[in-house]
mmCIF file of C-alpha atoms in Angstrom:
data_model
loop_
_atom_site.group_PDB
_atom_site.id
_atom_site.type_symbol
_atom_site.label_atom_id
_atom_site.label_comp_id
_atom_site.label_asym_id
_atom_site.label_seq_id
_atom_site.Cartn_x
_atom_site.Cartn_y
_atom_site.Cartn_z
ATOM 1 C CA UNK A 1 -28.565 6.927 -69.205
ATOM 2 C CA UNK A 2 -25.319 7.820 -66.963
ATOM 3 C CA UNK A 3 -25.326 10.705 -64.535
ATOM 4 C CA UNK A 4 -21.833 12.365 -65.179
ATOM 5 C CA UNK A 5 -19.797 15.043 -62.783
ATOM 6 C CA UNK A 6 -16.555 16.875 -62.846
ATOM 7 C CA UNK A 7 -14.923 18.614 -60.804
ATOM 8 C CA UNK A 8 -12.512 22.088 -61.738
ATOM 9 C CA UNK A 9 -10.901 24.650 -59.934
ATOM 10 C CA UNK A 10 -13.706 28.069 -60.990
ATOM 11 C CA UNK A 11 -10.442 30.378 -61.202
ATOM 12 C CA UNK A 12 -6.824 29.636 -61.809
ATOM 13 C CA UNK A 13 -3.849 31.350 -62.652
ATOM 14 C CA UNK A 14 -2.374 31.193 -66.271
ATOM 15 C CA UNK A 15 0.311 28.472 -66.824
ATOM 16 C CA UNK A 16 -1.095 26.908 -63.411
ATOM 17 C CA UNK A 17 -1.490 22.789 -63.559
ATOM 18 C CA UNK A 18 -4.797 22.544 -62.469
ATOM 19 C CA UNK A 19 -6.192 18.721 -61.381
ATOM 20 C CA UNK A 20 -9.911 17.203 -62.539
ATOM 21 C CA UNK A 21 -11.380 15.113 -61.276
ATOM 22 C CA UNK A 22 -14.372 13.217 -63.096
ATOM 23 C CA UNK A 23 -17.073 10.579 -62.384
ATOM 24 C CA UNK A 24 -19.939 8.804 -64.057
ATOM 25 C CA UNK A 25 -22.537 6.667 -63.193
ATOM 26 C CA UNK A 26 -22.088 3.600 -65.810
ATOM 27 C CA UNK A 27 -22.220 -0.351 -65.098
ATOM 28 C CA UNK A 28 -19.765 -0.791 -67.260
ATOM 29 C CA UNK A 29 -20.776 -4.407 -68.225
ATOM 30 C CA UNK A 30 -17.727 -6.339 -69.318
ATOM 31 C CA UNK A 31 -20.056 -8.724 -71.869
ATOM 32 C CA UNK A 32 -18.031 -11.874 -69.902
ATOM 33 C CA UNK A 33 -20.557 -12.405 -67.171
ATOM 34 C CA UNK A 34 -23.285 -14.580 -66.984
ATOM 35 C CA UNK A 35 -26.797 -14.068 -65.244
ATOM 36 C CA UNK A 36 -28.122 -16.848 -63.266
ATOM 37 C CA UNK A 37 -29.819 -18.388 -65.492
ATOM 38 C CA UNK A 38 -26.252 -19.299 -67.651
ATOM 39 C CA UNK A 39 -26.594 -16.678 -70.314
ATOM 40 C CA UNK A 40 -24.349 -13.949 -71.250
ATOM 41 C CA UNK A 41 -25.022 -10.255 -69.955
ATOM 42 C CA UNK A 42 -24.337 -8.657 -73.407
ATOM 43 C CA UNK A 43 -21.680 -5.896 -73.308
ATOM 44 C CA UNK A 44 -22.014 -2.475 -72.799
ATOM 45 C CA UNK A 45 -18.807 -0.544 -71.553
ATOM 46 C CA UNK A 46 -17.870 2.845 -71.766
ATOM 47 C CA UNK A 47 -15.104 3.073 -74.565
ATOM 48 C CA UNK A 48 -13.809 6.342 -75.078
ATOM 49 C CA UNK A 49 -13.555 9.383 -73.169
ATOM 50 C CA UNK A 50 -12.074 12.611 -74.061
ATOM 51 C CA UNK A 51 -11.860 16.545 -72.432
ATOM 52 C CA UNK A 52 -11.743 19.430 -74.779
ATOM 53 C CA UNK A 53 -10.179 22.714 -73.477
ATOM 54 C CA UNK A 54 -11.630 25.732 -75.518
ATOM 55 C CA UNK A 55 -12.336 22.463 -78.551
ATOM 56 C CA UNK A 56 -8.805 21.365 -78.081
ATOM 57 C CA UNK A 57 -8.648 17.288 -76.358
ATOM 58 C CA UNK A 58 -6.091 17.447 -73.787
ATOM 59 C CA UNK A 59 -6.528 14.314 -72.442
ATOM 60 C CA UNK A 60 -8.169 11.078 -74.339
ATOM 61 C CA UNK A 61 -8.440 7.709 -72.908
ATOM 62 C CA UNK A 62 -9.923 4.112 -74.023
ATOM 63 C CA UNK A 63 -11.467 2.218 -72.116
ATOM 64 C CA UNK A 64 -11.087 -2.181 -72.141
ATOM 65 C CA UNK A 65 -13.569 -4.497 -69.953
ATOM 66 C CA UNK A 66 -10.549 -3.854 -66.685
ATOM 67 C CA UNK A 67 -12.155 -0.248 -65.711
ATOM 68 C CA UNK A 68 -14.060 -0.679 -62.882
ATOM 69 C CA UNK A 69 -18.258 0.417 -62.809
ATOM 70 C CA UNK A 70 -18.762 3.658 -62.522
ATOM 71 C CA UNK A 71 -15.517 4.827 -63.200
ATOM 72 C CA UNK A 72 -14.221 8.045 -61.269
ATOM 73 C CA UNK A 73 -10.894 9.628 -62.819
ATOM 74 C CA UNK A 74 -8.318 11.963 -61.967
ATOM 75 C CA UNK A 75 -6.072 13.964 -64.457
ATOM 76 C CA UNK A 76 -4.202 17.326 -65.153
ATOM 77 C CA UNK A 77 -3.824 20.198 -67.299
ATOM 78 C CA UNK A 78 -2.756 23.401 -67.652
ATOM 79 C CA UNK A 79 -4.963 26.763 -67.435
ATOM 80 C CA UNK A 80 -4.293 28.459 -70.774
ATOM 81 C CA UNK A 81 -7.191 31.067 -70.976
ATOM 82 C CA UNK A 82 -10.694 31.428 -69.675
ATOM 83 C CA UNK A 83 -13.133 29.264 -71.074
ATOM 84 C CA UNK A 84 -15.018 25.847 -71.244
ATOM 85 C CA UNK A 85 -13.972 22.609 -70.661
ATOM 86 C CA UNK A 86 -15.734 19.659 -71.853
ATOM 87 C CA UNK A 87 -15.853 15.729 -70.954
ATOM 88 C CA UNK A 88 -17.047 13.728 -73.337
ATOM 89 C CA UNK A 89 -17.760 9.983 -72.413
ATOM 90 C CA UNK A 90 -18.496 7.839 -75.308
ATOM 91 C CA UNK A 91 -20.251 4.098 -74.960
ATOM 92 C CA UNK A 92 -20.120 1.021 -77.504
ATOM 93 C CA UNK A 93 -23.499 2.244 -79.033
ATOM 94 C CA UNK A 94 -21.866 5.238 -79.938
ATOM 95 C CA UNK A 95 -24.392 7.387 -77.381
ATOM 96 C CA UNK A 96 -22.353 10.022 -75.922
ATOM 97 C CA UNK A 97 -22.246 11.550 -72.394
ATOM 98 C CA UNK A 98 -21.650 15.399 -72.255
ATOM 99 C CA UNK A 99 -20.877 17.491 -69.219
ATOM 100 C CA UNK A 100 -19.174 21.061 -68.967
ATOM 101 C CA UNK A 101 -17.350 23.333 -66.425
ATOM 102 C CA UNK A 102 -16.378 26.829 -67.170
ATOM 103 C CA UNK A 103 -12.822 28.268 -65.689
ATOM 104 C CA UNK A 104 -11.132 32.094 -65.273
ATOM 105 C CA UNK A 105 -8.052 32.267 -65.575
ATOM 106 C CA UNK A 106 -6.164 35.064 -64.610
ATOM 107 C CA UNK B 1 -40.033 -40.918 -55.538
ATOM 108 C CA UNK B 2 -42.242 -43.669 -57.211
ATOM 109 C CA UNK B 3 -38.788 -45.399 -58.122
ATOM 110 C CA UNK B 4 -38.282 -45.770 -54.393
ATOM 111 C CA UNK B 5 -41.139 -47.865 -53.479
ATOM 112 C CA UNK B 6 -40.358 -50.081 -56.703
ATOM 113 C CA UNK B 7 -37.036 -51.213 -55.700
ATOM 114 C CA UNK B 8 -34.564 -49.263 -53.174
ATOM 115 C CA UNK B 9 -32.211 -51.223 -54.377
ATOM 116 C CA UNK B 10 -31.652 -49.538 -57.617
ATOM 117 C CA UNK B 11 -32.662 -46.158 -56.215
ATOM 118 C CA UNK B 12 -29.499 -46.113 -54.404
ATOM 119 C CA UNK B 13 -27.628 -46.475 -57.207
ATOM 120 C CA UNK B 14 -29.141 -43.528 -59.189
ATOM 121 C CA UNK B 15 -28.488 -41.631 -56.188
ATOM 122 C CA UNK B 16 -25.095 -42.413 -55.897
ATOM 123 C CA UNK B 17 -24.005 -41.724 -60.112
ATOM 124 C CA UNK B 18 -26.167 -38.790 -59.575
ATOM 125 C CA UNK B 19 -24.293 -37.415 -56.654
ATOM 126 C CA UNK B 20 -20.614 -38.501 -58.554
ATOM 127 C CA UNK B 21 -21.845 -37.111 -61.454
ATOM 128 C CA UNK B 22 -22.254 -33.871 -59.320
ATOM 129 C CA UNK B 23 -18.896 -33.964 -57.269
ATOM 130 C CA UNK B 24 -17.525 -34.044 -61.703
ATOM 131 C CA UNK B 25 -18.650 -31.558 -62.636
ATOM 132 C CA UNK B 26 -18.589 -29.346 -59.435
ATOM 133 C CA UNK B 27 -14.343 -29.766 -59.861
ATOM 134 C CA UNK B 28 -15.054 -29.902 -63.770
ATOM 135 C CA UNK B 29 -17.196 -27.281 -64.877
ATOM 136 C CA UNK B 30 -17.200 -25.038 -61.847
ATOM 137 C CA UNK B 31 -14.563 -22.232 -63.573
ATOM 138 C CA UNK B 32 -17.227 -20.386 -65.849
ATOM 139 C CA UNK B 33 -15.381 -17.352 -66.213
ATOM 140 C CA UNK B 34 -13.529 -17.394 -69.789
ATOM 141 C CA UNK B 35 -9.920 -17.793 -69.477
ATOM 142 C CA UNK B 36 -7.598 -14.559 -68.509
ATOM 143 C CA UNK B 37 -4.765 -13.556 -70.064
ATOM 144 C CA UNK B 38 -0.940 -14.569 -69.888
ATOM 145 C CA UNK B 39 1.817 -12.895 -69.601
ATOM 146 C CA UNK B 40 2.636 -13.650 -73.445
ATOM 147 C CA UNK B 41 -0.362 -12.008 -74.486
ATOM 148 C CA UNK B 42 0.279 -8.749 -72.562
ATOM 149 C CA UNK B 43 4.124 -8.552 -74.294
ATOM 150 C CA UNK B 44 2.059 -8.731 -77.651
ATOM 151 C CA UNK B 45 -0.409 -5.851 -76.702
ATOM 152 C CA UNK B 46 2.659 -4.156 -75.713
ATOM 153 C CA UNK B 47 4.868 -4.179 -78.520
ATOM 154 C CA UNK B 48 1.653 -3.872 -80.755
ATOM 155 C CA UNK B 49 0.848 -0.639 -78.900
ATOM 156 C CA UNK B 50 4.308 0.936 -78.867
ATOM 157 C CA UNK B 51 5.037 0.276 -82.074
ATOM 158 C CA UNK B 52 7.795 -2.516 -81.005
ATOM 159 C CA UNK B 53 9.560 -0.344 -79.679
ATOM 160 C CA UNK B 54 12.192 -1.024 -76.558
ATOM 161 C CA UNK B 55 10.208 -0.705 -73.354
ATOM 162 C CA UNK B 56 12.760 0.213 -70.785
ATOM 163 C CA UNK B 57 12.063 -0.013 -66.885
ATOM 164 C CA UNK B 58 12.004 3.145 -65.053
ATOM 165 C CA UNK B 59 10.248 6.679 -65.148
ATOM 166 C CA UNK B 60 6.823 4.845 -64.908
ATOM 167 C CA UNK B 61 5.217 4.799 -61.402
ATOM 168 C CA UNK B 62 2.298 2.606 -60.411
ATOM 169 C CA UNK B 63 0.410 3.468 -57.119
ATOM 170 C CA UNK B 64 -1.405 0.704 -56.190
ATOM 171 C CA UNK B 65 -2.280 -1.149 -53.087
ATOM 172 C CA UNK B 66 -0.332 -4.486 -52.440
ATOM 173 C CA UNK B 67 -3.610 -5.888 -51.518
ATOM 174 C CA UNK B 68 -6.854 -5.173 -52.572
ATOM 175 C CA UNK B 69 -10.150 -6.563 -50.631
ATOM 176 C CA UNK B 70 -12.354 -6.118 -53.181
ATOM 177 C CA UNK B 71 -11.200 -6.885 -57.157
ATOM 178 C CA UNK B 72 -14.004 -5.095 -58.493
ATOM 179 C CA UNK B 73 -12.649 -1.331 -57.410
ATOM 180 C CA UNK B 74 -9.148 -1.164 -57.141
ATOM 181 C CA UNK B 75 -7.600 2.518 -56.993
ATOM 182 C CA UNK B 76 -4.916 3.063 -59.378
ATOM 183 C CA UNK B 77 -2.252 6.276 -59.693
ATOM 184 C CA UNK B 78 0.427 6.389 -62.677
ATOM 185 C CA UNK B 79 2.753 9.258 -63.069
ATOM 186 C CA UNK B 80 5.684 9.040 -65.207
ATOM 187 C CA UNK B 81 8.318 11.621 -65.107
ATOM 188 C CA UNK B 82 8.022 14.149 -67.682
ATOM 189 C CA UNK B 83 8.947 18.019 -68.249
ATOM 190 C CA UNK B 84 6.015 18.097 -69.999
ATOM 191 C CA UNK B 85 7.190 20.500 -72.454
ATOM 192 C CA UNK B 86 6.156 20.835 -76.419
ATOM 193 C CA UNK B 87 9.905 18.924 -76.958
ATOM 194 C CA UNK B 88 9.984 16.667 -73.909
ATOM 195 C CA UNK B 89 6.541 14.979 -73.215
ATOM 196 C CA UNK B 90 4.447 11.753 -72.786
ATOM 197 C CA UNK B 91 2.366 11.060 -75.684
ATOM 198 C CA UNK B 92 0.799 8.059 -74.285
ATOM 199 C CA UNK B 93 0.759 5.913 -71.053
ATOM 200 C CA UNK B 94 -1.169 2.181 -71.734
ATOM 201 C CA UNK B 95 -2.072 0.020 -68.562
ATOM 202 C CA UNK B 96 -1.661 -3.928 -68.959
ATOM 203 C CA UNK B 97 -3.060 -6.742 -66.624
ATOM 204 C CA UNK B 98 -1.119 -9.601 -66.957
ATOM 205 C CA UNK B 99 -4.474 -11.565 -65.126
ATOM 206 C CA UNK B 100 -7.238 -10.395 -66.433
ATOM 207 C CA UNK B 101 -10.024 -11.521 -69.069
ATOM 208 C CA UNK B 102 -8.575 -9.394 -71.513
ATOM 209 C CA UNK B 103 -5.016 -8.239 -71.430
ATOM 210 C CA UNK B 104 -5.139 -4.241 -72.190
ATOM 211 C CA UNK B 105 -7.330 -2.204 -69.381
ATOM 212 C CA UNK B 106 -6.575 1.355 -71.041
ATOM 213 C CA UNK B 107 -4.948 3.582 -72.893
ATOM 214 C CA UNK B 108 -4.114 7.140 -72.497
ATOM 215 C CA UNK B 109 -3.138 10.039 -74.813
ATOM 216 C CA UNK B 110 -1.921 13.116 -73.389
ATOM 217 C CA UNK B 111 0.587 15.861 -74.221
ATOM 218 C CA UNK B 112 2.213 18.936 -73.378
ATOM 219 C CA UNK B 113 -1.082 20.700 -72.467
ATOM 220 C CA UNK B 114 -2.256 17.987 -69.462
ATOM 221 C CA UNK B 115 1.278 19.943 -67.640
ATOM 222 C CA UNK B 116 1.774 16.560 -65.488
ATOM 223 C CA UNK B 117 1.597 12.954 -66.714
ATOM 224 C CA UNK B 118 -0.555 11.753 -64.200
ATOM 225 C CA UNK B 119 -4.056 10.267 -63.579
ATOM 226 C CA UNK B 120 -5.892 7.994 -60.973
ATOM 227 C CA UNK B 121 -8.790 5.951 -62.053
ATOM 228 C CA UNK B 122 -10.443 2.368 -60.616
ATOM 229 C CA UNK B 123 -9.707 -0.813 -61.898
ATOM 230 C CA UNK B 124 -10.812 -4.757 -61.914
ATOM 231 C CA UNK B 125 -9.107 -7.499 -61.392
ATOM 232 C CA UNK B 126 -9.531 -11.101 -61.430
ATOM 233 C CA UNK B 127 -6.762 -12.643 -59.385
ATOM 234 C CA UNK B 128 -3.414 -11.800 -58.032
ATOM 235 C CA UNK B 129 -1.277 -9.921 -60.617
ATOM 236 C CA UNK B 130 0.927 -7.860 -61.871
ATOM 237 C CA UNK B 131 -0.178 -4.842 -63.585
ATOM 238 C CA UNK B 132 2.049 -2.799 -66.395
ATOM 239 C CA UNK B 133 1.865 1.020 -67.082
ATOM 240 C CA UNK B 134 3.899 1.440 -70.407
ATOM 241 C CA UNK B 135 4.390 5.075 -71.437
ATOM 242 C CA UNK B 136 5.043 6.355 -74.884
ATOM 243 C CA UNK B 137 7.548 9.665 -75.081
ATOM 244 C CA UNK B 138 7.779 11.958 -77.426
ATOM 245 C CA UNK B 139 10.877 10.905 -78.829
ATOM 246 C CA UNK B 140 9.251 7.596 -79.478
ATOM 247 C CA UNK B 141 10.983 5.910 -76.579
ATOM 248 C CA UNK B 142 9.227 3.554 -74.162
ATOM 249 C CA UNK B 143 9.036 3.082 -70.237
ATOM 250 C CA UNK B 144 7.216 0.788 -68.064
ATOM 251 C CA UNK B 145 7.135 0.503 -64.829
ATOM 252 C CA UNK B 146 5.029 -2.943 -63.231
ATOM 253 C CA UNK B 147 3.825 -3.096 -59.659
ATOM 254 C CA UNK B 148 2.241 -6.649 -57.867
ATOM 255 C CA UNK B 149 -1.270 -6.751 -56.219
ATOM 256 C CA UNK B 150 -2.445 -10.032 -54.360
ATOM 257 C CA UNK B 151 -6.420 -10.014 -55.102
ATOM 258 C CA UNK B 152 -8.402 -11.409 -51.971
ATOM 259 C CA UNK B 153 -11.699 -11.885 -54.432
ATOM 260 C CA UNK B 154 -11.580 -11.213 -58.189
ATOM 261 C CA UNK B 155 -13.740 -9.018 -59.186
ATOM 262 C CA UNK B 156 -13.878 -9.432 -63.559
#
């Protein structure tokens, strides 16, 4: 359904604040438009998004009709250990979007 | 057009209730879109999502540009000065457009682990605005900080 990618530094040093930068490929249809022939384009947004460091969310967000299609985000944390990172993107039919990076941190 | 060769006369007229009845409900019904939100409804989302408490200007910073072209895509940066620390840190940062459809665009939770409370991400909007970051500290304290963008076309 929705191409995702992210973006993560491949090494970092511990304690470092390390930026990500995510992006998915999702209409993000608000459910307030109307085609041209007067009816409502049902709604089907993106509503939740989270990225798990090692299991552990670091950063969660929900999403309302204002986020813009295809929605490309920017965020921080900090490298803790060596591991996996994963982003999560989650729409209003509960279907989920996975992606993963991997990290070393020295 | 059969009415036409019957009688003008009264062809004429149609035309002419037709073509009022247009110019109605071009100035009428021409709005589709549902109706955005007010400021009134963004101070309820607010107090609803901080827990009422006392939002207090300052420490909230909203990048965004003081006009956008296009409403549909409109880059957005909030950072809100933090330590960061497991005592001293943002627990969560909520946007609010005072013009949109609806009147919350997001919500973020964070914490000592994301080492810097910021993010950038793209956002709609309808008309000219302003648009509210509201960040929730640790301590259970609240900061907003609001920033105006004049909308060229809306993009909701």
């Amino acid at each position: 359904m929705a191409a995702a990618q992210v973006r993560i530094p491949a090494q970092a040093k511990k304690g470092e604040v390390i930026e990500i930068k995510t992006r998915i490929q999702h209409d993000m249809e608000t459910g307030l438009r109307k085609d041209s022939a007067g009816k409502t384009i049902p709604r089907l947004m993106l509503k939740s998004f989270v990225c798990k460091y090692n299991g552990t969310p670091v950063f969660e967000a929900d999403f309302d009709t204002s986020v813009s299609a295809n929605p490309m985000m920017s965020f921080f944390t900090v490298a803790t250990e060596s591991g996996k990172l994963e982003f999560i993107w989650t729409d209003d039919n509960n279907v989920a979007v996975k992606e993963e990076a991997s990290i070393t941190v020295a | 057009m059969s009415c036409e060769l019957k009688s003008p006369g009264i062809n004429r007229r149609e035309m002419l209730t037709a073509s009022a009845a247009l110019l109605a409900f071009a100035a009428v019904g021409a709005p589709v879109r549902e109706a955005n939100a007010t400021p009134a409804e963004v101070a309820d989302a607010i107090k609803k999502l901080t827990n009422n408490a006392a939002v207090k200007p300052g420490k909230v910073a909203l990048d965004l540009p003081d006009i956008a072209d296009n409403g549909a895509t409109v880059p957005m940066k909030v950072t809100v000065e933090s330590p960061m620390t497991d005592k001293d840190h943002v627990k969560a940062i909520h946007i609010f457009a005072e013009g949109n459809p609806r009147p919350v665009v997001m919500s973020v939770k964070i914490g000592p682990r994301a080492g810097k409370a910021e993010f950038s991400i793209r956002i709609r909007m309808a008309q000219t605005q302003n648009i509210q970051a509201v960040a929730v500290m640790s301590d259970g304290q609240a900061f907003s900080g609001k920033k105006e963008v004049k909308v060229t076309a809306g993009g909701c």
